[in-house]
Coordinates of C-alpha atoms in Angstrom, one line a residue:
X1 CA -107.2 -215.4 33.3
X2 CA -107.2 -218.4 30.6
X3 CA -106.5 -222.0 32.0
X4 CA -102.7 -221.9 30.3
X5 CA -101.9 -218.6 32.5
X6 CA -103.2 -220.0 35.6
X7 CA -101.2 -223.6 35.1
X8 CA -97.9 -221.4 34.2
X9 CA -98.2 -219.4 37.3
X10 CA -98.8 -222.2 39.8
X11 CA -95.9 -224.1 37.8
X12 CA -93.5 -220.8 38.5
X13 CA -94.6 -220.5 42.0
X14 CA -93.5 -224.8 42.4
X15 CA -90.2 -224.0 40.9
X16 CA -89.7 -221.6 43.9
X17 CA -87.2 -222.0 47.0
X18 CA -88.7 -222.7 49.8
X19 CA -86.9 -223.6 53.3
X20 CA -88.5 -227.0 55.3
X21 CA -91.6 -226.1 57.3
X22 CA -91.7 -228.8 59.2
X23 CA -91.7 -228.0 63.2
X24 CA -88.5 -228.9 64.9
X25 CA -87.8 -231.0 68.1
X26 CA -90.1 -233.9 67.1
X27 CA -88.6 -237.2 67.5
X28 CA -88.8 -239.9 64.6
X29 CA -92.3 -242.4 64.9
X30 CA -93.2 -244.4 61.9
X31 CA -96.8 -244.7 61.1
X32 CA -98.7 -246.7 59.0
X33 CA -100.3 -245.5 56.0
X34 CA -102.6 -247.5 53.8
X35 CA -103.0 -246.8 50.4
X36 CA -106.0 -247.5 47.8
X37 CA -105.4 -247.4 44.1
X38 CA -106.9 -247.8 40.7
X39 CA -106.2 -251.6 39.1
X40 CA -107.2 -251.1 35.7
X41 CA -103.2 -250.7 35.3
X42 CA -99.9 -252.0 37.5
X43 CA -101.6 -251.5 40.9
X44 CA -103.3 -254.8 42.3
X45 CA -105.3 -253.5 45.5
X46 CA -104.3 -251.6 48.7
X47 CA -100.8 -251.0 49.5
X48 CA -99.1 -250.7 52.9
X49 CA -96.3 -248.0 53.7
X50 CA -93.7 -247.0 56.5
X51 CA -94.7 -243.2 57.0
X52 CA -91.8 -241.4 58.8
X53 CA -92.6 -238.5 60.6
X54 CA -89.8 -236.6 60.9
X55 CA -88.4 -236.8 57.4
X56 CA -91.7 -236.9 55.3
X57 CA -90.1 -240.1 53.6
X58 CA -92.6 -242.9 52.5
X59 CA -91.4 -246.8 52.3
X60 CA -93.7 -249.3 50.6
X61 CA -93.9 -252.6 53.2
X62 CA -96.3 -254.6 50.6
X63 CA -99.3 -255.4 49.2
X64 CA -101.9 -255.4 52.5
X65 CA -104.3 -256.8 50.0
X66 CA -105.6 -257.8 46.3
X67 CA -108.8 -256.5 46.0
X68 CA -110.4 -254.5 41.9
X69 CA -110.3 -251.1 42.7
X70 CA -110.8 -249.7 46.1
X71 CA -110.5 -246.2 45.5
X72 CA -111.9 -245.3 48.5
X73 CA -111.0 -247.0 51.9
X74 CA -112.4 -245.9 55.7
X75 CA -110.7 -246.8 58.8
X76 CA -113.2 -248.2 61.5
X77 CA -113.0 -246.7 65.2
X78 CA -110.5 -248.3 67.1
X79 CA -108.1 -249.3 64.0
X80 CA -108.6 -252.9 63.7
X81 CA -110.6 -252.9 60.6
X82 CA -111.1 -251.7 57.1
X83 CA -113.4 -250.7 54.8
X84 CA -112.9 -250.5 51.1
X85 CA -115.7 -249.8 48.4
X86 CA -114.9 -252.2 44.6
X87 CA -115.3 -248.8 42.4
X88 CA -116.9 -251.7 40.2
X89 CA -119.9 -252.3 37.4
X90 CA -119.3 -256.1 37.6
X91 CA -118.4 -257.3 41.5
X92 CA -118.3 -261.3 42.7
X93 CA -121.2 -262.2 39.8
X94 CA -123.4 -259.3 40.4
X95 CA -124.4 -256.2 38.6
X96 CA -122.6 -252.9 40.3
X97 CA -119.9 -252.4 42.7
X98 CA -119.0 -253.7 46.2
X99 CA -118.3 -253.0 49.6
X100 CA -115.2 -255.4 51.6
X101 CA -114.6 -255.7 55.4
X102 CA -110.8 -256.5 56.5
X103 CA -109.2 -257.0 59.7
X104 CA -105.9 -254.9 60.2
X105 CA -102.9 -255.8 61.0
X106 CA -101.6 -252.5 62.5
X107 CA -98.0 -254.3 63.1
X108 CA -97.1 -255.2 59.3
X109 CA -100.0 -253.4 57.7
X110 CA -101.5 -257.1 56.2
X111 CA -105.4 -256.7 55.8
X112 CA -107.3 -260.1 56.2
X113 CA -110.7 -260.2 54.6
X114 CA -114.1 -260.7 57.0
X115 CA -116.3 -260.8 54.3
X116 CA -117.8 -258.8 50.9
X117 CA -121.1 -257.4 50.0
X118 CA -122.7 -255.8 46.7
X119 CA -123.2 -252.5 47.3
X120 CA -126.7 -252.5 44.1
X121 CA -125.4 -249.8 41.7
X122 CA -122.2 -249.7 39.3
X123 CA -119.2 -247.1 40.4
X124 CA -119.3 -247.2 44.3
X125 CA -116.8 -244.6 44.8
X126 CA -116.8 -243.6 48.7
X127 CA -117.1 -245.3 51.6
X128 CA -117.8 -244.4 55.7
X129 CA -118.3 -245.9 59.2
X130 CA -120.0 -244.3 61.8
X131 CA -119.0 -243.6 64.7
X132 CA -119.9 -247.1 66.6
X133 CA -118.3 -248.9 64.1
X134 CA -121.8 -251.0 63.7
X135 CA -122.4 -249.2 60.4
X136 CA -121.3 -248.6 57.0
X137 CA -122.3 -246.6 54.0
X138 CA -121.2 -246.6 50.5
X139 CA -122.2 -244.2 47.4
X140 CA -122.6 -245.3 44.1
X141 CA -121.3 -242.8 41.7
X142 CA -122.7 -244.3 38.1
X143 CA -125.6 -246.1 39.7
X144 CA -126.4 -242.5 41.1
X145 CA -127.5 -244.6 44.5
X146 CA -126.8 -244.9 48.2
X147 CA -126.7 -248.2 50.3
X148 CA -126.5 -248.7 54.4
X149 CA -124.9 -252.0 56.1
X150 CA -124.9 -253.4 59.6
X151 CA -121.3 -254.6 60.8
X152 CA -121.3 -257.3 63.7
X153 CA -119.0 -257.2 66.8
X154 CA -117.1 -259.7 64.4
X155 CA -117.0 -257.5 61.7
X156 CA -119.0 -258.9 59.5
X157 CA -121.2 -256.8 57.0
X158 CA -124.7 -258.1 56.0
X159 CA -126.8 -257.5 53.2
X160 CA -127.9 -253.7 52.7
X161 CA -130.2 -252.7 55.2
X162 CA -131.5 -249.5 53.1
X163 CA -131.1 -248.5 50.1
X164 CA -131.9 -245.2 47.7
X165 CA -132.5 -245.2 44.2
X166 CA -132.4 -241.6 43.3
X167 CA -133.7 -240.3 40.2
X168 CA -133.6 -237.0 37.8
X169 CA -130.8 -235.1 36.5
X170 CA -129.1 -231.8 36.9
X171 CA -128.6 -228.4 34.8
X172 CA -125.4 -229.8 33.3
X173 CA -126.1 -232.2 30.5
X174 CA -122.8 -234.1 30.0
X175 CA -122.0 -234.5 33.6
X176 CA -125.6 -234.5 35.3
X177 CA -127.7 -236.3 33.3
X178 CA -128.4 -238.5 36.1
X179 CA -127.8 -238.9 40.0
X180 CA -124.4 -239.1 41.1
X181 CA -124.2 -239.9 44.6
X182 CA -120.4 -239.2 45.4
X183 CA -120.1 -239.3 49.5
X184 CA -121.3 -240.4 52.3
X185 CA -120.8 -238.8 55.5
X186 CA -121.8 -239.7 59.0
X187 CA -122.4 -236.3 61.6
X188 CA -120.2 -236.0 64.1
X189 CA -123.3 -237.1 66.8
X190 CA -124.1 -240.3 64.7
X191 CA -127.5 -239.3 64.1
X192 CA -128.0 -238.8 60.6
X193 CA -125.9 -239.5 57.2
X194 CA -125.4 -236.9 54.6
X195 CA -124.7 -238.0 50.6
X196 CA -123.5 -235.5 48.5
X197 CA -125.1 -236.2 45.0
X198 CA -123.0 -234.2 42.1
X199 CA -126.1 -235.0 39.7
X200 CA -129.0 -233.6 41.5
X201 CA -126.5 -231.1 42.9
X202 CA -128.0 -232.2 46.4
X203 CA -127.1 -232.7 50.2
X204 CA -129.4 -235.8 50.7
X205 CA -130.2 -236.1 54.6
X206 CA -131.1 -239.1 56.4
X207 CA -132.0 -239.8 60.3
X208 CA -129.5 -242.8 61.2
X209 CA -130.7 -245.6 63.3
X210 CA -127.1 -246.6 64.8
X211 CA -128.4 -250.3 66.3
X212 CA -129.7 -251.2 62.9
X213 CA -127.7 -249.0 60.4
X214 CA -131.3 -248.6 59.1
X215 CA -132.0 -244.8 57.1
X216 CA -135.0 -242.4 57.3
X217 CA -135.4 -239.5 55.2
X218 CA -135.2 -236.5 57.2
X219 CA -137.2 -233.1 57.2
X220 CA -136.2 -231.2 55.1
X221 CA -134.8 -234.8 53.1
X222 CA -132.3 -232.4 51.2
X223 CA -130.0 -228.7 50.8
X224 CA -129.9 -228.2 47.1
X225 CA -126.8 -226.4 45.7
X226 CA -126.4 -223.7 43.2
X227 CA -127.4 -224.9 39.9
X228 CA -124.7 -227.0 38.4
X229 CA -122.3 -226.7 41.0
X230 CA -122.0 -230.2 41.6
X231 CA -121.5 -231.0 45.4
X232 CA -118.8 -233.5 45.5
X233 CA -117.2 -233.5 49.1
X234 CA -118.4 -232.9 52.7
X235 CA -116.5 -232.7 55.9
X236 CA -117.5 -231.6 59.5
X237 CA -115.0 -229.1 61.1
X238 CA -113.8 -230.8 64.1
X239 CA -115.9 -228.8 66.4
X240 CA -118.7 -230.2 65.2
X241 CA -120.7 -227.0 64.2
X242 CA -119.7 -226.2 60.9
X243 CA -119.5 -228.6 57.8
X244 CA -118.1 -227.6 54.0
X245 CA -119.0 -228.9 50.6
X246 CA -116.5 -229.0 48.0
X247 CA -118.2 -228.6 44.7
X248 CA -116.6 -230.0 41.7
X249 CA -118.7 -228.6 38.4
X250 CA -117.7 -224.6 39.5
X251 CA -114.7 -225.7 41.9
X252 CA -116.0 -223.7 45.6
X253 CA -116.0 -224.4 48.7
X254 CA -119.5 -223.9 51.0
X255 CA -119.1 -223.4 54.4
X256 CA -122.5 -224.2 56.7
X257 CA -123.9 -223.8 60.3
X258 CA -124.9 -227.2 60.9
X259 CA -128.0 -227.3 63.4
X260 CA -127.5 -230.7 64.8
X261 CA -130.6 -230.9 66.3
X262 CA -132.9 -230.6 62.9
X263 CA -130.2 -232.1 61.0
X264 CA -129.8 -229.3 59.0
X265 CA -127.3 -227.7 56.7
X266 CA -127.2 -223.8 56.3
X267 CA -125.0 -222.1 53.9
X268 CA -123.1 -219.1 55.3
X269 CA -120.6 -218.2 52.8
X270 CA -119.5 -219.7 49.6
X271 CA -115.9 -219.2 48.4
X272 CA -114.2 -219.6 44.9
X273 CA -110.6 -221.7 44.5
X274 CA -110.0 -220.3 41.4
X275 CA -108.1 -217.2 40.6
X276 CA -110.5 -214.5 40.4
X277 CA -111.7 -213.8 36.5
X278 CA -110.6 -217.7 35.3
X279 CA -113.1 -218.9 33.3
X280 CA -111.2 -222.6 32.1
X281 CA -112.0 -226.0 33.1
X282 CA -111.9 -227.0 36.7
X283 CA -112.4 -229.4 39.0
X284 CA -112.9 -229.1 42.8
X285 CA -111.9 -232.5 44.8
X286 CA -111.6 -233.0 48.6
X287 CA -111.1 -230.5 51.8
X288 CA -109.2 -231.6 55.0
X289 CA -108.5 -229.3 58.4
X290 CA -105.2 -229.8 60.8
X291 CA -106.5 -231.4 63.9
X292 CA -106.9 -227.9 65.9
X293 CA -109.4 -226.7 62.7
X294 CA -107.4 -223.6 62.3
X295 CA -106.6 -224.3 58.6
X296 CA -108.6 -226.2 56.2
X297 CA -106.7 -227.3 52.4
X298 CA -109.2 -228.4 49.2
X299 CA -107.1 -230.0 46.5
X300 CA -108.3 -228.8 42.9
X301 CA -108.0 -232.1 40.6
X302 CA -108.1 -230.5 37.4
X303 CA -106.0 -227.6 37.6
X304 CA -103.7 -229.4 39.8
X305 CA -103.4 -227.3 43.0
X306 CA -104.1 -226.8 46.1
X307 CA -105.5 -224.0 47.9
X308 CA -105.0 -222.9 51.9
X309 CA -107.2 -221.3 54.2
X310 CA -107.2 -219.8 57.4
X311 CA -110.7 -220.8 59.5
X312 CA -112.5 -218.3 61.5
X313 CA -112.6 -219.3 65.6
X314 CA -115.8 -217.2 65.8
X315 CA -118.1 -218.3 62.6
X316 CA -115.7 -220.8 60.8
X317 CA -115.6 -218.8 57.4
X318 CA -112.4 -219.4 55.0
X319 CA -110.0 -216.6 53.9
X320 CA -107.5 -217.7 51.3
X321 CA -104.1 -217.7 52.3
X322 CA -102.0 -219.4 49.4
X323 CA -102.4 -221.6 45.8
X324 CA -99.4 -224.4 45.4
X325 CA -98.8 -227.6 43.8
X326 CA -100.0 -230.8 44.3
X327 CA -96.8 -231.9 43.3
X328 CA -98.7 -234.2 40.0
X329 CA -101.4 -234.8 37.9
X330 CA -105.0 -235.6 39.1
X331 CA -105.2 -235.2 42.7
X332 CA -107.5 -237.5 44.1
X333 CA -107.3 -237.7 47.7
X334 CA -105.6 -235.7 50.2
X335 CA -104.4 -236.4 53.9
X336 CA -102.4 -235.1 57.0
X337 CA -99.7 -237.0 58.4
X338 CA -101.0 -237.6 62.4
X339 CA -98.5 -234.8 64.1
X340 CA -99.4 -232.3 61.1
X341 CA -96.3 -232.0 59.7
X342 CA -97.0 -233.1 56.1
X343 CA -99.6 -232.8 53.9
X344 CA -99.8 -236.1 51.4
X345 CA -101.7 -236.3 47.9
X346 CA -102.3 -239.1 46.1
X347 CA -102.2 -237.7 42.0
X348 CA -103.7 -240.2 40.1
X349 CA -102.6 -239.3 36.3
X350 CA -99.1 -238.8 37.3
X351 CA -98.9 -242.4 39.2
X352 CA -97.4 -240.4 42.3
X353 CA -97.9 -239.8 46.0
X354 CA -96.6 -236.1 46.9
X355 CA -95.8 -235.0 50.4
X356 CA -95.2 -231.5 51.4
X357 CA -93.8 -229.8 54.8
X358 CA -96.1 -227.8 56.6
X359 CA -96.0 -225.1 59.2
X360 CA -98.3 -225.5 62.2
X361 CA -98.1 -222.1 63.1
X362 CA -99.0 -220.5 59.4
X363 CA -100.6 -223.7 58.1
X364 CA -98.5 -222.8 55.0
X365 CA -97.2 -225.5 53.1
X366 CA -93.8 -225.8 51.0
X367 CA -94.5 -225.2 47.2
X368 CA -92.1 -228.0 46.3
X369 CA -92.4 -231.9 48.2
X370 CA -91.3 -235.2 48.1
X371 CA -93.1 -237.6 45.4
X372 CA -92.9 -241.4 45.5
X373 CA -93.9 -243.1 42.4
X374 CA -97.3 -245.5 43.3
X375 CA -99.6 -246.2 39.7
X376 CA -103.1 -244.3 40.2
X377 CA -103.2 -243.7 43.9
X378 CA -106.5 -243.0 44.9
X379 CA -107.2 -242.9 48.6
X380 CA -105.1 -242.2 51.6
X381 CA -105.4 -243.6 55.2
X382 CA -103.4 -243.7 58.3
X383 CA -104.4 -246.2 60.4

């Protein structure tokens, strides 16, 4: 299958009817959604938006804040503050990106800065807080480094507490000719930090001292990927005992047993997004479950799709259930509304938020949405 079949099918099948998924009976509840785009254009920072619940319909309340390019944003525990990473090669005088604390204003969505810190390499493209909220961890994507912060009971961040230079290059020589550190992601016990690196194709794996938001290599430091496969995006299945990688360079999805003890990742089955026999460009991006991890839904940002999956109770394998839209161009970041109902994407190229119904029951989701024109959306968070 040739990349110009593939994007005429999934075109055809977003033309299609489809009846509302959405679960009846629930009662209307606004929610807040923050928003983080791209500013090399019209957008200026992070937007603020009325979500509403029952009808899917979006409502921009303002500008929560002016801030270059934070295309990745993370929600501390408890709601009242903000992370956002300065995607960046030049950030308040210094050489790379940056890293900005906020404090939330849940009732109009305003963000108040605490304070700003260079994160020591250019591109910092993802952002995390553990599970304290006393520490925060950025990834710089061009710098192909990683950086740890403490956060005070004030908020405020200080100067990096560690920080990894990583070195080499991958298989792939227009996309891996260096590290790319791409994501950073705490385990869901707080003990160590994971950092997918695309250009190494790497897991790195640090111990995590919570008091200090100091970093250890761990033993083994690393899970190397396939060669040129690219690890882009990780995510821990709410249990707690499986995690999944979302490889960009061959577009799959690896699903581990995570031995939280050792602070290990091992792979258990890997499982391809594309059509079977498509050989064309591709692109995987980011993976999300529905808060019971029955389903989990990885948005392909290159072929513009997105692909469902039905999640083992006993082992937490995938099984493919459906390819549909992403409603635009680009998808960058993807997100479920708090009941479940809708499934929101943020397509950067095509300057548009989608949101699609969902079925709890089936985890389908309708092959035609709502779209709500935003320039570059990048990151999605309900706070």
């Amino acid at each position: 299958m040739t990349r110009r079949k593939f994007m005429q099918s999934s075109a055809a099948a977003t033309l299609a009817a489809s009846a509302s998924l959405a679960n009846a009976g629930v009662g209307s509840k606004d929610e807040l959604l923050l928003v983080g785009t791209q500013t090399t254009g019209a957008s200026k920072g992070i937007y603020a938006y009325s979500f509403d619940e029952a009808t899917g319909e979006l409502k921009q309340t303002g500008l929560a804040a002016t801030i270059e390019n934070p295309t990745f944003m993370a929600l501390a525990p408890g709601g009242k503050r903000l992370f956002s990473v300065s995607e960046a090669s030049d950030f308040a005088g210094t050489t790379g990106g940056g890293i900005t604390g906020f404090n939330l204003d849940r009732s109009t969505g305003h963000l108040t800065e605490i304070n700003a810190e260079p994160t020591g390499g250019p591109g910092t493209c993802h952002v995390a807080v553990d599970h304290t909220g006393h520490c925060a961890f950025v990834a710089n994507y061009n710098g192909g480094s990683a950086a740890s912060f403490h956060v005070s009971d004030d908020g405020h961040l200080s100067k990096a507490v560690s920080f990894f230079q990583y070195e080499g290059h991958g298989p792939n020589k227009d996309r891996q000719d260096k590290p790319h550190a791409h994501r950073v992601t705490v385990s869901p016990d707080n003990r160590f930090l994971l950092i997918n690196d695309l250009g190494l194709d790497e897991i790195h794996i640090y111990k995590l001292d919570a008091k200090t938001a100091k970093l250890t290599p761990n033993e083994p430091p690393a899970w190397k990927s396939a060669p040129g496969a690219g690890p882009r995006a990780l995510c821990f299945h709410p249990n707690g005992k499986w995690a999944y990688c979302v490889t960009e360079m061959t577009s799959t999805v690896v699903v581990f047993d995570w031995n939280a003890e050792a602070g290990t990742l091992e792979a258990i089955q890997t499982v391809e997004l594309n059509p079977e026999g498509y050989k064309g460009e591709t692109g995987g991006c980011d993976i999300i479950f529905d808060s019971k991890g029955r389903f989990a839904y990885v948005a392909n940002r290159i072929n513009d799709f997105m692909a469902s999956f039905t999640i083992s109770e006993t082992d937490g394998k995938l099984a493919l259930m459906e390819r549909t839209s992403c409603g635009g161009k680009i998808p960058r970041h993807i997100a479920l509304s708090p009941n479940d109902r809708w499934l929101l994407v943020a397509n950067q190229v095509s300057n548009n938020i989608s949101v699609f119904a969902r079925d709890a029951k089936t985890g389908k989701l309708a092959n035609s949405g709502k779209s709500f024109e935003l320039a570059a959306p990048q990151c999605l968070v309900f706070a």
